[in-house]
Coordinates of N, CA, C and O in Angstrom, one line a residue:
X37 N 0.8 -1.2 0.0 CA 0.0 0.0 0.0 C 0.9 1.2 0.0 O 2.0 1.4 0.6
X38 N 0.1 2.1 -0.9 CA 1.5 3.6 -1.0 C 0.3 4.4 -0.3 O -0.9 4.4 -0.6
X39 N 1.2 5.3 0.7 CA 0.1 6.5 1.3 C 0.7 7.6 1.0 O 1.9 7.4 1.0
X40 N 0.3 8.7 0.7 CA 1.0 10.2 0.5 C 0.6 11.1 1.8 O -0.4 11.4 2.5
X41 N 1.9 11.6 1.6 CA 1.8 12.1 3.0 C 3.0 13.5 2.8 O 4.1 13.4 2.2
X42 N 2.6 14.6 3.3 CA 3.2 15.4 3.2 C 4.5 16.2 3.9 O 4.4 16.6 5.1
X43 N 5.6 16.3 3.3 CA 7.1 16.3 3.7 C 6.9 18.1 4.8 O 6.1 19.0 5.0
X44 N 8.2 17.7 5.2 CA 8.4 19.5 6.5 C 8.7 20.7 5.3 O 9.3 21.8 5.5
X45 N 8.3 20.3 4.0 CA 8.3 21.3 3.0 C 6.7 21.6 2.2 O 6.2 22.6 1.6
X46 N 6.2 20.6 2.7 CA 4.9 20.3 2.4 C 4.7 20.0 0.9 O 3.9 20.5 0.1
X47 N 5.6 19.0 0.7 CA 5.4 18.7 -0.6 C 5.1 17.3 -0.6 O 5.3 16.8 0.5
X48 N 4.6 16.6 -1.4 CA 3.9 15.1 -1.2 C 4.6 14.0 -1.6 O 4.9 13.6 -2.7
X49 N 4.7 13.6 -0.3 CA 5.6 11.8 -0.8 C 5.3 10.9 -0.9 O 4.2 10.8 -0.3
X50 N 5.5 9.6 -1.5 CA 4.5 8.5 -1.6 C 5.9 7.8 -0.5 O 7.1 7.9 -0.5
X51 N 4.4 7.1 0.6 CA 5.1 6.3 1.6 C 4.5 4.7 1.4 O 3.4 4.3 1.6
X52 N 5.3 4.1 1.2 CA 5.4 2.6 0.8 C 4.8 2.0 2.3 O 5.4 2.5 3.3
X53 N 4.0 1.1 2.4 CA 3.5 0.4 3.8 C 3.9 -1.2 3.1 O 4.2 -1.6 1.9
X54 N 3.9 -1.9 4.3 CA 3.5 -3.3 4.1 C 2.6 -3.6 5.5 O 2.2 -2.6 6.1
X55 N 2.2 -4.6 6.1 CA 1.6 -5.3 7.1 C 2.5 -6.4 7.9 O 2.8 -7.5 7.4
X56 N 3.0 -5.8 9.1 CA 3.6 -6.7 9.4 C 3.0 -8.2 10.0 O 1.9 -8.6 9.6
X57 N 3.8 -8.9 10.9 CA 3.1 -10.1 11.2 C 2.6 -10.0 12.6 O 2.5 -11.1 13.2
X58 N 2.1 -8.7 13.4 CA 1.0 -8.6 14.0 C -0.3 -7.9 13.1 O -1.4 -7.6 13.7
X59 N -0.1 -7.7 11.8 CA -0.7 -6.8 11.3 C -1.5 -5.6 11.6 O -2.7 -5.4 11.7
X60 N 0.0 -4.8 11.9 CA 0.4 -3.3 11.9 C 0.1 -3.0 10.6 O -0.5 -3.7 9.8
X61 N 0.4 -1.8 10.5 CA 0.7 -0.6 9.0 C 2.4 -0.7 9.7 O 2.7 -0.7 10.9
X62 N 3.5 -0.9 8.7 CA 4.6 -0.2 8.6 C 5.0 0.3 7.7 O 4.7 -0.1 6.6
X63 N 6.1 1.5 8.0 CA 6.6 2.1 6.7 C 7.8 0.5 5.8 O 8.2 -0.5 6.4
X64 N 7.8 0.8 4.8 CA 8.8 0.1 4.6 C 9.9 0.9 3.5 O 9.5 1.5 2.5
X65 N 11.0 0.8 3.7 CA 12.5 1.6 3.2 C 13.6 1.3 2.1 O 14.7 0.7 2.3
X66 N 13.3 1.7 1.3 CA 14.5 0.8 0.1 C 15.6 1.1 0.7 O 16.0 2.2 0.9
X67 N 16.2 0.2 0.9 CA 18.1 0.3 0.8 C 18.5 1.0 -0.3 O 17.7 1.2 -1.2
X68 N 19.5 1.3 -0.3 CA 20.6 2.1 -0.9 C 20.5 1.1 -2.4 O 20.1 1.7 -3.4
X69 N 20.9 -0.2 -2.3 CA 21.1 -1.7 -3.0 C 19.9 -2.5 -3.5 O 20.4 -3.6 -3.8
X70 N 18.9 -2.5 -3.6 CA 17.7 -3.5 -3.6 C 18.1 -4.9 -4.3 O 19.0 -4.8 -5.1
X71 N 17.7 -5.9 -4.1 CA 17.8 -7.4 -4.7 C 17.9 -7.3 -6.2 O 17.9 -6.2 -6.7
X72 N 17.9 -8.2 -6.8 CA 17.5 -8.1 -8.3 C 16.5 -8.1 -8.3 O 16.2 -7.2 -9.0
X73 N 15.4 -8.8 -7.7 CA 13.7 -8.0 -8.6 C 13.8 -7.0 -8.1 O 12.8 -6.6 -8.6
X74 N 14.3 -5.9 -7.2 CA 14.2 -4.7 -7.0 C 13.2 -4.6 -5.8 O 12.4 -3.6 -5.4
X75 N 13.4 -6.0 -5.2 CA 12.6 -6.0 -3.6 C 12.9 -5.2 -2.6 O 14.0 -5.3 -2.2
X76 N 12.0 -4.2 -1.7 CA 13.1 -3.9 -0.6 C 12.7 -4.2 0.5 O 11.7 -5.0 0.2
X77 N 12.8 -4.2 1.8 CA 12.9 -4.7 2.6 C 12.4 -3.9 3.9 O 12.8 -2.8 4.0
X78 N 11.4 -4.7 5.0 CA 11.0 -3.5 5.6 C 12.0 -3.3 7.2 O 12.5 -4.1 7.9
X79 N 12.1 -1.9 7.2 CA 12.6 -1.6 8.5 C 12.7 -2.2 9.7 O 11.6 -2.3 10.2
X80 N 14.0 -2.7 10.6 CA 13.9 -3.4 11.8 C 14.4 -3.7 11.9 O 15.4 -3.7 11.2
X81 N 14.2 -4.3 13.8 CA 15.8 -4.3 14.3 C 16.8 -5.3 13.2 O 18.0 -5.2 13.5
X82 N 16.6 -5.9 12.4 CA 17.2 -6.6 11.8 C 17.8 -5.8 10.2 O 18.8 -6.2 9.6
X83 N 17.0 -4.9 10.1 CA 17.6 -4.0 9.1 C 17.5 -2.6 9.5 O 16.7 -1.9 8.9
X84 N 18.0 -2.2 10.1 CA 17.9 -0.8 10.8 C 18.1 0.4 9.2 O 18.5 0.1 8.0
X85 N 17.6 1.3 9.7 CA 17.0 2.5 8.7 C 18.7 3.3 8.9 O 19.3 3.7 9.9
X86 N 19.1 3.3 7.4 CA 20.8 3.8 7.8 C 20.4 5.2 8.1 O 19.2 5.5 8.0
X87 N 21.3 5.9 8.4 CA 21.1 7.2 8.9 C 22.8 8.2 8.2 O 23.9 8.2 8.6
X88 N 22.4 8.7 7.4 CA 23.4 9.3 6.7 C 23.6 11.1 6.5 O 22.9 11.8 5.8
X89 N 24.4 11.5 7.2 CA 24.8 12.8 7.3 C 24.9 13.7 6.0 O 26.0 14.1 5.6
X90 N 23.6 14.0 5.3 CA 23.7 15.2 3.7 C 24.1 16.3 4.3 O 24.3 16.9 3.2
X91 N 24.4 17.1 5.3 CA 24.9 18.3 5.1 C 26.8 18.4 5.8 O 27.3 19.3 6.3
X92 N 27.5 17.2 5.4 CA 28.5 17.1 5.3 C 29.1 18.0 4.4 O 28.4 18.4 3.5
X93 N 30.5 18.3 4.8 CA 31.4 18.9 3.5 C 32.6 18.2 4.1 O 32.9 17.7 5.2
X94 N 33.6 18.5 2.6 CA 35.0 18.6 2.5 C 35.7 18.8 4.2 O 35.1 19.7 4.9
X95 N 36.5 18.2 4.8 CA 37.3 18.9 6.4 C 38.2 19.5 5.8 O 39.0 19.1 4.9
X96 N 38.0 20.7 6.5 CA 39.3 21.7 6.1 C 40.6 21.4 7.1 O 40.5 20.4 7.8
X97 N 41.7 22.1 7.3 CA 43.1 21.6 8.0 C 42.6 22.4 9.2 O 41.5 23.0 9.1
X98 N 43.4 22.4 10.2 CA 43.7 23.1 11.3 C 44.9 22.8 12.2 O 45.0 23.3 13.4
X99 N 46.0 21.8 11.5 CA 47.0 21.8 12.6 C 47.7 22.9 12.8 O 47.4 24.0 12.4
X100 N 48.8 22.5 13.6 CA 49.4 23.4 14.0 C 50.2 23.6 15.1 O 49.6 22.7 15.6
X101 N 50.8 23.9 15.7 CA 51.5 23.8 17.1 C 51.3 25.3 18.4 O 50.9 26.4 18.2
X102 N 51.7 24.8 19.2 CA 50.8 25.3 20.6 C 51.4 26.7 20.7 O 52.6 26.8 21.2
X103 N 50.8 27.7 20.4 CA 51.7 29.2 20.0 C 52.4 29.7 21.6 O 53.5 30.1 21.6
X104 N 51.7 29.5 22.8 CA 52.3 30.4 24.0 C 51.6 29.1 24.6 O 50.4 28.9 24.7
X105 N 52.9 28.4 25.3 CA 52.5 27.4 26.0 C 51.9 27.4 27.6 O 52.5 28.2 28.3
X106 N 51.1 26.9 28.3 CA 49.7 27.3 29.1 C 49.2 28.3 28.9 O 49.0 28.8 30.0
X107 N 48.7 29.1 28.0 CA 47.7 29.5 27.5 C 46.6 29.0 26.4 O 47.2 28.8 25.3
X108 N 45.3 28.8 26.5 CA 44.8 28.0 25.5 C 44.4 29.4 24.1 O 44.0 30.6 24.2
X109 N 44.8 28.5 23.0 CA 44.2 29.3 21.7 C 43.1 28.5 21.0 O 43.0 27.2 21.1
X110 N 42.4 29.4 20.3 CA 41.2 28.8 19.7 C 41.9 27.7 18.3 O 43.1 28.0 17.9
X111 N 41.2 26.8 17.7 CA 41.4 26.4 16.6 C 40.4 26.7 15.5 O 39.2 26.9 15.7
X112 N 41.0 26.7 14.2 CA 40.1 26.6 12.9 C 39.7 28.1 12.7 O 38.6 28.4 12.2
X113 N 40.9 29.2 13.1 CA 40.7 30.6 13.1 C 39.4 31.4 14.4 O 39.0 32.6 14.5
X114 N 39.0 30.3 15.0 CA 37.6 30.7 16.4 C 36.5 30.5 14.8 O 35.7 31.4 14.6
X115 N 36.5 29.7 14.0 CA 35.5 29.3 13.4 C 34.5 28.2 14.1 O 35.1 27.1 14.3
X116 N 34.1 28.2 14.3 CA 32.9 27.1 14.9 C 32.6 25.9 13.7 O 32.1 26.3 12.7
X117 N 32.9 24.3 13.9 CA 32.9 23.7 13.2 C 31.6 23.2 12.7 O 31.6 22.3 13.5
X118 N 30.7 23.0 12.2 CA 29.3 22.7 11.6 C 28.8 21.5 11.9 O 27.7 21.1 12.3
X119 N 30.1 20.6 11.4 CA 29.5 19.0 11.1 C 30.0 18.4 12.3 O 29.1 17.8 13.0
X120 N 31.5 18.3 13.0 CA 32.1 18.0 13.7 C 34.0 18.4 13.3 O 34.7 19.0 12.5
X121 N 34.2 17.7 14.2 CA 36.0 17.9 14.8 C 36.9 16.9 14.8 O 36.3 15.8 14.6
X122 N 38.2 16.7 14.9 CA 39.1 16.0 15.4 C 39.9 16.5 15.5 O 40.3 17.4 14.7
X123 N 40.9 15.9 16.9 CA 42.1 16.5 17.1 C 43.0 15.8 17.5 O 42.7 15.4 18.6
X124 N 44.3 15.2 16.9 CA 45.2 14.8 17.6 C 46.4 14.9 18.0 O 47.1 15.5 17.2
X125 N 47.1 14.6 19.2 CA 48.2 15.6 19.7 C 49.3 14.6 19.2 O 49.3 13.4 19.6
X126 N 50.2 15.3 18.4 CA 51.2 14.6 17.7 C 53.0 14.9 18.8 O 54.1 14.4 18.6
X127 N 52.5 15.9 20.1 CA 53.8 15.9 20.7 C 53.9 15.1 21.4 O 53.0 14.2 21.3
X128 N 54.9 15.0 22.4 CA 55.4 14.3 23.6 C 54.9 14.4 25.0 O 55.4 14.0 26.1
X129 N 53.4 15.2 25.0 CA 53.3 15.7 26.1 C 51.8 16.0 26.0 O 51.2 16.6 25.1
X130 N 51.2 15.5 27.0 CA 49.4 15.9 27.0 C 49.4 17.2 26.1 O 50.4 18.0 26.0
X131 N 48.0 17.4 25.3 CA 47.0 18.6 25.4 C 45.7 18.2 25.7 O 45.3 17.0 25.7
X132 N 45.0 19.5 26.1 CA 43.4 19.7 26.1 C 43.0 20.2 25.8 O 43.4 21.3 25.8
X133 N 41.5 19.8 25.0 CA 41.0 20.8 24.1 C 39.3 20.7 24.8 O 38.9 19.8 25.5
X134 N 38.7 21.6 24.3 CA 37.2 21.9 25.1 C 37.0 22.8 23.7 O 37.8 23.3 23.0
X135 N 35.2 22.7 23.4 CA 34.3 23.4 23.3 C 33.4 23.9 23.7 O 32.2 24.0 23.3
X136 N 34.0 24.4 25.1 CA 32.4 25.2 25.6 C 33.2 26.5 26.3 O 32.6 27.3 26.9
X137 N 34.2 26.6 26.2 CA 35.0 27.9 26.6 C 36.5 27.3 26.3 O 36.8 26.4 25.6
X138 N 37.5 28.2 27.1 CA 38.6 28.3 27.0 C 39.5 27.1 28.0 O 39.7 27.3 29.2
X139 N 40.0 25.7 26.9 CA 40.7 24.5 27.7 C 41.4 25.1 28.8 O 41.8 26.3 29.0
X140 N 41.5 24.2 29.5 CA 43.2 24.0 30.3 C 43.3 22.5 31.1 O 42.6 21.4 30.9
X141 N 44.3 22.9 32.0 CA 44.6 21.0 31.9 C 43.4 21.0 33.0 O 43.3 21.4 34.2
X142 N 42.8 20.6 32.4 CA 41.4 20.1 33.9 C 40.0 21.1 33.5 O 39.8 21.8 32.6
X143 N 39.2 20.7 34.7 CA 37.8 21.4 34.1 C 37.1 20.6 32.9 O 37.2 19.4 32.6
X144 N 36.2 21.6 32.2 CA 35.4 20.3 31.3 C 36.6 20.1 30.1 O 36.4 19.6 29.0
X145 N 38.0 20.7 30.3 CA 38.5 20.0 28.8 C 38.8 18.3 28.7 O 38.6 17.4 29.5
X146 N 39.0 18.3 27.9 CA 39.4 17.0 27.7 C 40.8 16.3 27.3 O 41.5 16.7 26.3
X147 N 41.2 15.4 28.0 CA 42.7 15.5 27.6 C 43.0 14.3 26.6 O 42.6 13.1 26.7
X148 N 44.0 15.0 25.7 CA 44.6 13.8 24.4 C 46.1 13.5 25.2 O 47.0 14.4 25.5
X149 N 46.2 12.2 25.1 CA 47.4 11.7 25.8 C 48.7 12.0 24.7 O 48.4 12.3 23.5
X150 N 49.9 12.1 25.1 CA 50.7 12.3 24.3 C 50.7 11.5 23.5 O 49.9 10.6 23.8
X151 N 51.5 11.4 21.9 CA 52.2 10.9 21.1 C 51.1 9.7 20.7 O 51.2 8.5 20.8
X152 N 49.8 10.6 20.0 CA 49.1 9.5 19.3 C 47.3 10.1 20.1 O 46.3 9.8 19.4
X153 N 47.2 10.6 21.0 CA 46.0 11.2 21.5 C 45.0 11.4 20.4 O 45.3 11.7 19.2
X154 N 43.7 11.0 20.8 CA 42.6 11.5 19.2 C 41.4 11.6 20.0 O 41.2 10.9 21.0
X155 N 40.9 12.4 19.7 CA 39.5 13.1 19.7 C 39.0 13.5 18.6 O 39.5 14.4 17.9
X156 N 37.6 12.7 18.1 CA 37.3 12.9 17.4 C 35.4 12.7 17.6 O 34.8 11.6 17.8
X157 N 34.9 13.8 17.3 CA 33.4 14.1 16.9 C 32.5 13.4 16.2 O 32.6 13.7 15.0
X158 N 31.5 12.4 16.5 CA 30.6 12.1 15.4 C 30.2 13.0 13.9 O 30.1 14.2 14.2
X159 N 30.0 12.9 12.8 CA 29.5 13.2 11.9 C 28.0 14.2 12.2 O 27.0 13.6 12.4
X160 N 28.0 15.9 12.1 CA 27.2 15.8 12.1 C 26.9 16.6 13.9 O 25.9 17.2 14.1
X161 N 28.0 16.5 15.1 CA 28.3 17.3 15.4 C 28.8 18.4 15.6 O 30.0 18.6 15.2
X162 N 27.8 19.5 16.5 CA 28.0 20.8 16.1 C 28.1 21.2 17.8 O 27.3 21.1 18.7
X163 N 29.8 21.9 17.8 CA 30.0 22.2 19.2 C 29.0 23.7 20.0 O 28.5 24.4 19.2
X164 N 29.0 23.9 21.0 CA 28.8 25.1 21.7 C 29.1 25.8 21.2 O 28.3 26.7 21.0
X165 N 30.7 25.9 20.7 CA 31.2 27.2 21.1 C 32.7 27.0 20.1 O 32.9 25.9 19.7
X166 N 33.7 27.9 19.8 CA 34.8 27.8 19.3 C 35.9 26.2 20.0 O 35.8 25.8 21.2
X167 N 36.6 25.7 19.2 CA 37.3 24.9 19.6 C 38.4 25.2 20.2 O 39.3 25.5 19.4
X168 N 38.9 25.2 21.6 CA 40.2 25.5 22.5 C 40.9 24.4 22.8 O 40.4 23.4 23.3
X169 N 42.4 24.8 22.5 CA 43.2 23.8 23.0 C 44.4 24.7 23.5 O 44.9 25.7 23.0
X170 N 44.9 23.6 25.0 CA 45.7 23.8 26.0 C 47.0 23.2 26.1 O 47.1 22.1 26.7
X171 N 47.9 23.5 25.7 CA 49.0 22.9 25.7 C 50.4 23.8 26.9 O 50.8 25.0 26.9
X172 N 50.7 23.1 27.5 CA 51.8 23.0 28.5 C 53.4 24.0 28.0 O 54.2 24.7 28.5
X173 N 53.2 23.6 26.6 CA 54.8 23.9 26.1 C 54.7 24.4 24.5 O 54.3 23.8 23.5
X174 N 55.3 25.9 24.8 CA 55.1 26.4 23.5 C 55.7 25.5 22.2 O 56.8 25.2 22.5
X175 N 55.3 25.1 21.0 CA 55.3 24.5 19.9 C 55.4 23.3 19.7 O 56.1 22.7 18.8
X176 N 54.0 22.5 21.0 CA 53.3 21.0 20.8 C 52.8 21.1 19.5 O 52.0 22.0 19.1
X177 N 53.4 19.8 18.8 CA 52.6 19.1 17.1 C 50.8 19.2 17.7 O 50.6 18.9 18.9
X178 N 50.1 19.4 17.1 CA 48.5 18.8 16.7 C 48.2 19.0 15.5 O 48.4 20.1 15.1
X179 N 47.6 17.9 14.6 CA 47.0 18.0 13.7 C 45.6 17.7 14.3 O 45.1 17.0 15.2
X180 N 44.8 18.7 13.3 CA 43.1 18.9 13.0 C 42.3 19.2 12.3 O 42.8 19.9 11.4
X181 N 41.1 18.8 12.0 CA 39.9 18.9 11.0 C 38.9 19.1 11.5 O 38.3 18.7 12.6
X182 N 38.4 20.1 10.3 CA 36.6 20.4 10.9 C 36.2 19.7 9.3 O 36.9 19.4 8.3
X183 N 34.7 19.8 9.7 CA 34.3 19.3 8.6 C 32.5 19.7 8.9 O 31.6 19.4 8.1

């Protein structure tokens, strides 16, 4: 059974049902892939509904190393990243980085262990606030991306 039903644009979609085997109404979801007859398959715990991030872009760079050591600087120019983040500390020595104000070693930052540390954001999140990181010793390695 196809029902139409109108989108948060209000434009009209055709929604595919089937009957499950308590005989419900459910939606049912083409995969990305369908079978060769072009069967698809209805939603559940056994095929979960993928969930894919369209307003992704390209990650821009942001490494760089720690300009005046215990004081925290913003990353990504104090750009606020859209989709999400990652940061990894490539020196010999902790950093911390926070989005909800200005890192330091402790408080809500969060600490990347030396020499291999990663922090990295789901797809799709979007922080508080500018990205800050804290580093101990003026000109700690970090490489970073927003995206």
């Amino acid at each position: 059974m196809t029902l139409l039903v109108k989108d948060a644009n209000t434009t009209v979609q055709a929604l595919s049902t089937v009957t499950d085997g308590n005989g419900n109404l459910v939606s049912v979801h083409a995969p990305a892939m369908t079978n060769v007859q072009g069967v698809a398959t209805p939603v559940g715990p056994q095929n979960p509904l993928p969930v894919v991030n369209t307003a992704g872009s390209a990650a821009s760079d942001g490494s760089g190393t720690v300009a005046s050591g215990g004081n925290a600087q913003t990353l990504f120019g104090g750009a606020v990243p859209a989709n999400g983040f990652l940061v990894q500390n490539n020196s010999s020595v902790s950093l911390w980085i926070c989005d909800t104000g200005a890192a330091s070693n402790g408080g809500a930052s969060l600490q990347l262990a030396a020499n291999g540390g990663l922090f990295m954001t789901p797809s799709g999140y979007k922080p508080a606030g500018p990205v800050s990181l804290h580093g101990g010793t003026t000109g700690q390695a970090f490489a970073a991306r927003r995206w």
